Tab-separated table of N, CA and C in Angstrom:
chain	number	residue	atom	x	y	z
A	1	MET	N	137.136	-113.397	-83.775
A	1	MET	CA	136.743	-113.659	-83.157
A	1	MET	C	137.029	-113.444	-81.607
A	2	LYS	N	138.227	-112.667	-81.919
A	2	LYS	CA	138.647	-111.711	-80.404
A	2	LYS	C	137.411	-111.123	-79.918
A	3	LYS	N	136.191	-110.394	-81.047
A	3	LYS	CA	135.444	-109.628	-79.766
A	3	LYS	C	134.400	-110.718	-79.405
A	4	VAL	N	133.736	-112.051	-80.194
A	4	VAL	CA	133.112	-113.308	-79.740
A	4	VAL	C	133.825	-113.670	-78.506
A	5	VAL	N	135.134	-112.977	-77.778
A	5	VAL	CA	135.394	-113.733	-76.675
A	5	VAL	C	135.125	-113.282	-76.180
A	6	VAL	N	135.679	-112.016	-75.961
A	6	VAL	CA	135.428	-110.262	-75.527
A	6	VAL	C	134.203	-110.808	-74.196
A	7	LEU	N	132.980	-110.799	-75.534
A	7	LEU	CA	131.028	-110.705	-75.337
A	7	LEU	C	131.383	-111.488	-74.507
A	8	PHE	N	131.583	-112.963	-74.968
A	8	PHE	CA	130.942	-113.879	-74.119
A	8	PHE	C	131.640	-113.171	-72.357
A	9	SER	N	133.519	-113.141	-72.192
A	9	SER	CA	133.449	-113.891	-71.499
A	9	SER	C	132.824	-112.325	-70.777
A	10	LEU	N	132.187	-111.461	-70.744
A	10	LEU	CA	130.852	-110.604	-70.521
A	10	LEU	C	130.034	-110.802	-69.644
A	11	LEU	N	129.753	-111.678	-69.812
A	11	LEU	CA	128.557	-112.224	-70.357
A	11	LEU	C	128.109	-112.825	-68.518
A	12	PHE	N	129.662	-113.297	-68.200
A	12	PHE	CA	129.852	-114.265	-67.703
A	12	PHE	C	131.164	-113.217	-66.122
A	13	LEU	N	130.965	-112.388	-66.542
A	13	LEU	CA	131.755	-111.741	-65.429
A	13	LEU	C	130.780	-111.573	-64.763
A	14	PHE	N	129.727	-110.364	-65.669
A	14	PHE	CA	128.656	-109.395	-65.527
A	14	PHE	C	127.574	-110.502	-65.357
A	15	PRO	N	127.069	-110.448	-63.847
A	15	PRO	CA	125.268	-110.682	-64.042
A	15	PRO	C	124.470	-109.731	-65.243
A	16	ALA	N	123.175	-110.767	-65.584
A	16	ALA	CA	122.723	-110.133	-66.484
A	16	ALA	C	122.261	-108.377	-65.531
A	17	GLY	N	121.893	-108.266	-64.441
A	17	GLY	CA	121.476	-106.637	-64.207
A	17	GLY	C	122.723	-106.243	-64.176
A	18	GLN	N	123.568	-106.322	-63.911
A	18	GLN	CA	125.225	-105.360	-63.592
A	18	GLN	C	125.398	-105.009	-65.340
A	19	LEU	N	125.292	-105.466	-66.302
A	19	LEU	CA	126.348	-105.944	-67.190
A	19	LEU	C	124.692	-104.324	-67.819
A	20	HIS	N	123.686	-104.996	-67.701
A	20	HIS	CA	122.290	-103.496	-67.510
A	20	HIS	C	122.980	-102.106	-67.130
A	21	ALA	N	122.904	-102.242	-66.375
A	21	ALA	CA	123.547	-101.194	-65.423
A	21	ALA	C	124.468	-100.197	-65.482
A	22	PHE	N	125.141	-101.305	-66.773
A	22	PHE	CA	127.160	-100.752	-66.444
A	22	PHE	C	126.432	-100.069	-67.982
A	23	CYS	N	125.305	-100.414	-69.294
A	23	CYS	CA	124.440	-99.658	-70.268
A	23	CYS	C	123.677	-99.110	-69.940
A	24	PHE	N	122.763	-98.259	-69.077
A	24	PHE	CA	122.474	-97.598	-68.510
A	24	PHE	C	123.702	-96.125	-67.784
A	25	GLU	N	125.016	-96.137	-67.520
A	25	GLU	CA	125.538	-95.837	-66.862
A	25	GLU	C	126.082	-95.296	-68.802
A	26	GLU	N	126.759	-96.011	-69.843
A	26	GLU	CA	126.914	-96.034	-70.118
A	26	GLU	C	126.788	-94.433	-71.483
A	27	ALA	N	125.194	-95.482	-71.487
A	27	ALA	CA	124.413	-94.511	-72.533
A	27	ALA	C	123.998	-92.297	-71.445
A	28	GLY	N	123.993	-92.266	-70.534
A	28	GLY	CA	123.815	-91.386	-69.629
A	28	GLY	C	125.216	-90.670	-69.585
A	29	SER	N	126.201	-91.728	-69.676
A	29	SER	CA	127.713	-90.608	-69.482
A	29	SER	C	127.681	-89.745	-70.816
A	30	ILE	N	128.062	-90.646	-72.179
A	30	ILE	CA	127.528	-89.919	-73.971
A	30	ILE	C	127.013	-89.440	-74.017
A	31	TYR	N	124.996	-89.395	-73.638
A	31	TYR	CA	124.823	-87.987	-73.847
A	31	TYR	C	124.091	-87.040	-72.793
A	32	ASN	N	124.678	-86.656	-71.678
A	32	ASN	CA	124.506	-86.330	-70.688
A	32	ASN	C	123.486	-86.624	-69.970
A	33	VAL	N	122.788	-87.841	-69.843
A	33	VAL	CA	121.633	-87.486	-69.004
A	33	VAL	C	121.881	-88.517	-67.880
A	34	SER	N	121.165	-88.528	-67.144
A	34	SER	CA	120.693	-89.181	-65.817
A	34	SER	C	120.584	-90.376	-65.811
A	35	PRO	N	121.669	-91.597	-65.696
A	35	PRO	CA	121.262	-92.929	-66.085
A	35	PRO	C	120.307	-93.009	-65.066
A	36	ARG	N	120.509	-93.501	-64.027
A	36	ARG	CA	118.432	-93.523	-62.471
A	36	ARG	C	117.614	-93.427	-63.905
A	37	LEU	N	116.897	-91.673	-64.209
A	37	LEU	CA	116.412	-91.672	-65.305
A	37	LEU	C	115.891	-92.782	-66.516
A	38	LEU	N	117.235	-92.732	-67.303
A	38	LEU	CA	116.820	-93.510	-67.858
A	38	LEU	C	116.506	-95.158	-67.790
A	39	TRP	N	116.635	-95.261	-66.933
A	39	TRP	CA	116.750	-97.004	-65.534
A	39	TRP	C	115.314	-96.365	-65.434
A	40	ALA	N	114.644	-96.170	-65.124
A	40	ALA	CA	113.280	-95.233	-64.713
A	40	ALA	C	112.362	-95.146	-65.355
A	41	ILE	N	113.075	-94.999	-66.510
A	41	ILE	CA	111.868	-95.121	-68.957
A	41	ILE	C	111.940	-96.637	-68.751
A	42	ALA	N	113.399	-96.874	-68.789
A	42	ALA	CA	113.145	-98.878	-69.510
A	42	ALA	C	112.327	-98.823	-68.608
A	43	ARG	N	111.895	-98.624	-67.019
A	43	ARG	CA	111.410	-99.665	-66.273
A	43	ARG	C	109.433	-99.334	-66.928
A	44	VAL	N	109.638	-98.555	-66.838
A	44	VAL	CA	107.959	-98.128	-67.279
A	44	VAL	C	107.795	-97.832	-68.975
A	45	GLU	N	108.761	-98.206	-69.935
A	45	GLU	CA	107.861	-98.177	-70.891
A	45	GLU	C	107.733	-100.260	-71.105
A	46	SER	N	109.059	-100.533	-70.492
A	46	SER	CA	109.155	-102.511	-70.867
A	46	SER	C	109.723	-103.375	-69.530
A	47	GLY	N	109.431	-102.911	-68.047
A	47	GLY	CA	109.147	-103.485	-67.462
A	47	GLY	C	110.674	-104.695	-67.887
A	48	PHE	N	111.611	-103.961	-68.234
A	48	PHE	CA	113.330	-104.263	-68.611
A	48	PHE	C	113.207	-105.689	-69.305
A	49	ARG	N	112.543	-105.472	-69.982
A	49	ARG	CA	112.003	-106.761	-71.310
A	49	ARG	C	112.926	-106.224	-72.888
A	50	PRO	N	113.900	-106.689	-72.393
A	50	PRO	CA	115.006	-106.878	-74.113
A	50	PRO	C	114.155	-107.013	-75.298
A	51	GLY	N	113.517	-107.207	-75.941
A	51	GLY	CA	112.836	-108.232	-76.790
A	51	GLY	C	111.439	-107.406	-76.745
A	52	ALA	N	110.705	-106.374	-75.659
A	52	ALA	CA	109.302	-106.201	-75.345
A	52	ALA	C	109.114	-105.942	-76.870
A	53	LEU	N	107.925	-106.164	-77.782
A	53	LEU	CA	107.436	-105.700	-78.945
A	53	LEU	C	106.240	-104.894	-78.133
A	54	ASN	N	105.374	-103.618	-78.649
A	54	ASN	CA	104.004	-103.876	-78.324
A	54	ASN	C	104.536	-103.050	-80.156
A	55	ARG	N	102.642	-103.291	-80.395
A	55	ARG	CA	102.537	-102.720	-81.397
A	55	ARG	C	101.209	-100.394	-80.306
A	56	ASN	N	100.941	-99.796	-81.256
A	56	ASN	CA	100.141	-99.397	-81.721
A	56	ASN	C	99.147	-98.668	-81.856
A	57	ALA	N	98.119	-97.899	-81.938
A	57	ALA	CA	97.232	-97.571	-81.831
A	57	ALA	C	97.445	-97.350	-84.139
A	58	ASP	N	98.338	-96.354	-83.970
A	58	ASP	CA	98.309	-95.598	-85.622
A	58	ASP	C	100.056	-96.908	-86.709
A	59	GLY	N	100.051	-97.370	-85.713
A	59	GLY	CA	100.154	-98.672	-87.130
A	59	GLY	C	101.627	-98.604	-86.607
A	60	SER	N	102.315	-97.805	-86.626
A	60	SER	CA	103.803	-98.145	-85.698
A	60	SER	C	103.881	-98.904	-84.160
A	61	TYR	N	105.286	-99.857	-83.752
A	61	TYR	CA	105.806	-100.117	-83.041
A	61	TYR	C	106.474	-99.382	-82.570
A	62	ASP	N	107.178	-100.141	-80.926
A	62	ASP	CA	108.195	-99.597	-80.425
A	62	ASP	C	108.604	-100.986	-79.516
A	63	TYR	N	109.847	-100.618	-79.272
A	63	TYR	CA	111.260	-101.925	-79.639
A	63	TYR	C	111.700	-102.242	-78.789
A	64	GLY	N	111.896	-102.843	-77.938
A	64	GLY	CA	113.250	-102.896	-76.546
A	64	GLY	C	112.736	-102.557	-75.686
A	65	LEU	N	114.304	-102.552	-74.687
A	65	LEU	CA	113.892	-101.634	-73.802
A	65	LEU	C	113.105	-100.811	-72.887
A	66	MET	N	113.643	-99.396	-73.765
A	66	MET	CA	113.594	-98.005	-74.146
A	66	MET	C	112.423	-98.039	-75.224
A	67	GLN	N	111.158	-98.797	-75.480
A	67	GLN	CA	110.894	-99.076	-76.127
A	67	GLN	C	110.951	-97.779	-77.958
A	68	ILE	N	111.439	-98.061	-78.807
A	68	ILE	CA	112.292	-96.841	-79.672
A	68	ILE	C	110.980	-97.668	-80.246
A	69	ASN	N	110.849	-95.363	-80.971
A	69	ASN	CA	109.287	-96.448	-81.547
A	69	ASN	C	109.974	-95.938	-83.468
A	70	SER	N	108.963	-96.708	-84.416
A	70	SER	CA	109.713	-97.440	-85.940
A	70	SER	C	109.667	-95.819	-86.375
A	71	SER	N	109.104	-95.392	-85.343
A	71	SER	CA	108.841	-93.769	-87.009
A	71	SER	C	110.349	-93.318	-86.331
A	72	TRP	N	111.649	-93.621	-85.954
A	72	TRP	CA	112.590	-93.036	-85.878
A	72	TRP	C	114.077	-94.098	-86.574
A	73	ALA	N	112.996	-95.247	-87.436
A	73	ALA	CA	113.760	-96.088	-88.182
A	73	ALA	C	114.673	-95.968	-88.812
A	74	ARG	N	113.814	-94.592	-90.025
A	74	ARG	CA	114.575	-94.160	-91.353
A	74	ARG	C	115.121	-92.790	-90.156
A	75	VAL	N	115.032	-92.042	-89.007
A	75	VAL	CA	116.389	-90.727	-88.775
A	75	VAL	C	117.709	-91.364	-88.669
A	76	VAL	N	117.622	-93.288	-87.466
A	76	VAL	CA	119.076	-93.778	-87.309
A	76	VAL	C	118.991	-94.555	-88.198
A	77	GLY	N	118.702	-94.907	-89.213
A	77	GLY	CA	119.126	-95.559	-89.743
A	77	GLY	C	119.086	-97.077	-90.230
A	78	LYS	N	119.071	-97.311	-90.898
A	78	LYS	CA	119.164	-99.070	-90.671
A	78	LYS	C	119.870	-100.033	-89.941
A	79	GLU	N	120.930	-99.821	-90.421
A	79	GLU	CA	121.945	-100.249	-89.524
A	79	GLU	C	121.844	-100.269	-87.887
A	80	LEU	N	121.857	-99.164	-87.743
A	80	LEU	CA	121.670	-99.139	-86.070
A	80	LEU	C	119.930	-99.606	-85.678
A	81	TRP	N	118.636	-99.348	-86.566
A	81	TRP	CA	117.949	-99.898	-86.501
A	81	TRP	C	117.815	-101.738	-86.102
A	82	SER	N	118.346	-102.294	-87.211
A	82	SER	CA	118.633	-102.934	-86.265
A	82	SER	C	119.643	-104.056	-85.615
A	83	SER	N	120.458	-103.183	-84.880
A	83	SER	CA	120.922	-103.777	-83.734
A	83	SER	C	119.679	-103.099	-82.970
A	84	LEU	N	119.562	-102.520	-82.604
A	84	LEU	CA	118.117	-102.208	-81.586
A	84	LEU	C	117.600	-103.596	-80.447
A	85	GLY	N	117.679	-104.454	-81.201
A	85	GLY	CA	117.665	-105.629	-79.745
A	85	GLY	C	118.866	-106.113	-79.333
A	86	ASP	N	119.993	-105.601	-79.121
A	86	ASP	CA	120.707	-104.910	-78.683
A	86	ASP	C	120.554	-104.725	-77.440
A	87	PRO	N	120.653	-104.608	-76.057
A	87	PRO	CA	119.756	-104.071	-74.766
A	87	PRO	C	121.169	-102.735	-75.136
A	88	CYS	N	121.938	-102.798	-75.373
A	88	CYS	CA	123.571	-101.585	-75.274
A	88	CYS	C	122.719	-100.860	-75.629
A	89	THR	N	122.766	-101.105	-77.173
A	89	THR	CA	122.005	-100.451	-78.774
A	89	THR	C	120.975	-99.408	-78.528
A	90	ASN	N	119.933	-100.446	-77.646
A	90	ASN	CA	118.623	-99.294	-76.836
A	90	ASN	C	117.966	-98.812	-76.334
A	91	VAL	N	118.670	-98.901	-75.114
A	91	VAL	CA	119.087	-98.103	-74.195
A	91	VAL	C	120.149	-96.740	-74.916
A	92	LYS	N	121.629	-96.617	-75.128
A	92	LYS	CA	121.702	-95.868	-76.068
A	92	LYS	C	120.533	-94.740	-77.077
A	93	VAL	N	120.417	-95.157	-77.729
A	93	VAL	CA	119.272	-94.535	-79.195
A	93	VAL	C	118.325	-94.132	-77.695
A	94	GLY	N	117.687	-94.921	-76.626
A	94	GLY	CA	116.676	-94.509	-75.971
A	94	GLY	C	117.455	-93.116	-74.840
A	95	ALA	N	119.021	-92.623	-74.870
A	95	ALA	CA	119.596	-91.802	-73.802
A	95	ALA	C	119.656	-91.052	-74.946
A	96	TRP	N	119.924	-91.087	-76.172
A	96	TRP	CA	120.345	-89.887	-77.509
A	96	TRP	C	118.770	-89.164	-77.433
A	97	ILE	N	117.033	-89.849	-78.310
A	97	ILE	CA	115.961	-89.145	-77.721
A	97	ILE	C	116.063	-88.958	-76.790
A	98	LEU	N	116.164	-88.896	-75.394
A	98	LEU	CA	115.691	-88.037	-74.898
A	98	LEU	C	116.514	-86.721	-74.584
A	99	SER	N	117.820	-86.552	-74.792
A	99	SER	CA	118.464	-85.836	-74.710
A	99	SER	C	118.379	-85.271	-75.633
A	100	ASP	N	117.707	-85.611	-76.820
A	100	ASP	CA	116.981	-84.069	-77.624
A	100	ASP	C	115.797	-83.563	-77.576
A	101	CYS	N	115.099	-84.963	-76.168
A	101	CYS	CA	113.263	-83.355	-75.316
A	101	CYS	C	113.924	-82.475	-75.065
A	102	ILE	N	114.946	-83.126	-73.925
A	102	ILE	CA	115.688	-82.445	-73.574
A	102	ILE	C	116.320	-80.679	-73.708
A	103	ARG	N	116.456	-81.342	-74.813
A	103	ARG	CA	117.697	-80.056	-75.768
A	103	ARG	C	116.485	-79.039	-76.117
A	104	LYS	N	115.180	-79.334	-76.651
A	104	LYS	CA	114.136	-78.803	-77.150
A	104	LYS	C	112.936	-77.947	-75.770
A	105	HIS	N	112.875	-78.945	-74.505
A	105	HIS	CA	112.124	-78.834	-73.520
A	105	HIS	C	113.132	-78.210	-72.344
A	106	GLY	N	114.602	-78.622	-73.039
A	106	GLY	CA	114.923	-78.390	-71.006
A	106	GLY	C	114.659	-79.437	-69.925
A	107	TYR	N	115.963	-80.008	-69.416
A	107	TYR	CA	115.561	-80.589	-68.473
A	107	TYR	C	114.941	-80.830	-67.403
A	108	THR	N	113.337	-80.682	-67.520
A	108	THR	CA	111.807	-80.860	-66.940
A	108	THR	C	111.251	-82.241	-67.057
A	109	TRP	N	110.632	-82.276	-66.381
A	109	TRP	CA	109.453	-83.411	-66.117
A	109	TRP	C	108.133	-83.184	-67.615
A	110	GLU	N	109.013	-82.325	-68.743
A	110	GLU	CA	107.847	-82.195	-69.675
A	110	GLU	C	109.371	-82.903	-70.504
A	111	ALA	N	110.094	-82.891	-70.583
A	111	ALA	CA	111.425	-83.215	-71.687
A	111	ALA	C	111.192	-84.980	-71.913
A	112	VAL	N	111.090	-85.445	-70.147
A	112	VAL	CA	110.699	-87.066	-70.031
A	112	VAL	C	109.266	-87.005	-71.006
A	113	GLY	N	108.298	-86.700	-70.378
A	113	GLY	CA	107.205	-86.786	-71.907
A	113	GLY	C	107.734	-86.762	-72.329
A	114	ALA	N	107.701	-85.825	-72.974
A	114	ALA	CA	107.907	-85.769	-74.905
A	114	ALA	C	109.108	-86.498	-74.509
A	115	TYR	N	109.442	-87.606	-74.252
A	115	TYR	CA	109.788	-89.220	-75.309
A	115	TYR	C	109.119	-90.097	-75.072
A	116	ASN	N	108.277	-90.684	-74.478
A	116	ASN	CA	107.339	-90.652	-75.064
A	116	ASN	C	105.318	-90.472	-76.019
A	117	ALA	N	105.363	-89.806	-75.374
A	117	ALA	CA	104.268	-87.981	-76.221
A	117	ALA	C	104.010	-87.335	-76.573
A	118	SER	N	103.306	-86.887	-77.844
A	118	SER	CA	103.355	-86.147	-78.383
A	118	SER	C	102.461	-84.613	-77.471
A	119	GLN	N	101.728	-85.346	-76.992
A	119	GLN	CA	100.205	-84.531	-76.362
A	119	GLN	C	100.737	-84.197	-74.952
A	120	LYS	N	99.763	-82.974	-74.781
A	120	LYS	CA	100.836	-82.718	-73.480
A	120	LYS	C	100.032	-82.636	-71.696
A	121	HIS	N	99.213	-82.942	-72.414
A	121	HIS	CA	98.763	-84.048	-71.365
A	121	HIS	C	98.664	-85.887	-71.476
A	122	LYS	N	99.257	-86.596	-72.219
A	122	LYS	CA	99.673	-87.472	-72.264
A	122	LYS	C	101.001	-87.442	-71.319
A	123	ARG	N	101.525	-86.433	-71.717
A	123	ARG	CA	103.429	-86.552	-72.137
A	123	ARG	C	103.150	-86.100	-70.152
A	124	ALA	N	102.217	-85.450	-69.266
A	124	ALA	CA	102.232	-84.835	-67.738
A	124	ALA	C	101.843	-86.868	-66.988
A	125	ARG	N	101.283	-86.976	-67.711
A	125	ARG	CA	100.869	-88.530	-67.183
A	125	ARG	C	101.968	-89.403	-67.297
A	126	TYR	N	102.967	-89.696	-68.304
A	126	TYR	CA	104.443	-90.375	-68.842
A	126	TYR	C	104.937	-89.999	-67.954
A	127	ALA	N	104.998	-88.797	-67.515
A	127	ALA	CA	106.509	-88.142	-66.287
A	127	ALA	C	105.880	-88.322	-65.148
A	128	ARG	N	104.402	-88.818	-64.437
A	128	ARG	CA	104.568	-89.174	-63.125
A	128	ARG	C	104.897	-90.832	-63.110
A	129	LYS	N	104.581	-90.960	-63.863
A	129	LYS	CA	104.694	-92.629	-64.457
A	129	LYS	C	106.347	-92.898	-63.933
A	130	VAL	N	107.092	-91.879	-64.576
A	130	VAL	CA	108.657	-91.999	-64.516
A	130	VAL	C	109.153	-91.623	-63.419
A	131	TYR	N	108.808	-91.181	-62.902
A	131	TYR	CA	108.698	-90.495	-60.897
A	131	TYR	C	108.458	-91.224	-60.235
A	132	THR	N	107.059	-91.915	-60.314
A	132	THR	CA	106.730	-93.353	-59.155
A	132	THR	C	107.741	-93.821	-59.192
A	133	ALA	N	108.143	-95.072	-60.929
A	133	ALA	CA	109.489	-95.603	-61.351
A	133	ALA	C	110.973	-94.828	-60.081
A	134	LEU	N	111.190	-93.705	-60.543
A	134	LEU	CA	112.635	-93.040	-60.155
A	134	LEU	C	112.507	-93.510	-58.521
A	135	ARG	N	111.385	-93.698	-57.897
A	135	ARG	CA	111.111	-93.257	-56.012
A	135	ARG	C	111.345	-93.780	-55.771
A	136	LYS	N	111.035	-96.045	-56.656
A	136	LYS	CA	110.892	-96.609	-56.148
A	136	LYS	C	112.865	-97.358	-55.611
């Protein structure tokens, strides 16, 4: 009951945009990635729509602010996967995935592109979209 009261209070203390901003800051801090970069990725991926759901040609789907692909379901586990509807959880999982891309490719645009695509030419196109979003 205490958790419900605290969460309900947060909804009135912080407008939705500020609450989400906190999520980007927190996720960035936890996974050592730029909160602004996470914000730009969310802008490109979902247009900041927490409930965004997109089906892919390969049968997988992407969910939430950070458009977490269903291929991650087994990796993150059932409990965490079922929590992706929560915007903050979705951003944290996205930050974790991005941090893994950075670990593999360095803190580069290649890593940003790898967040979304496995093919090199698609990575470059995606990274340009994120770069454009960062500049806005």
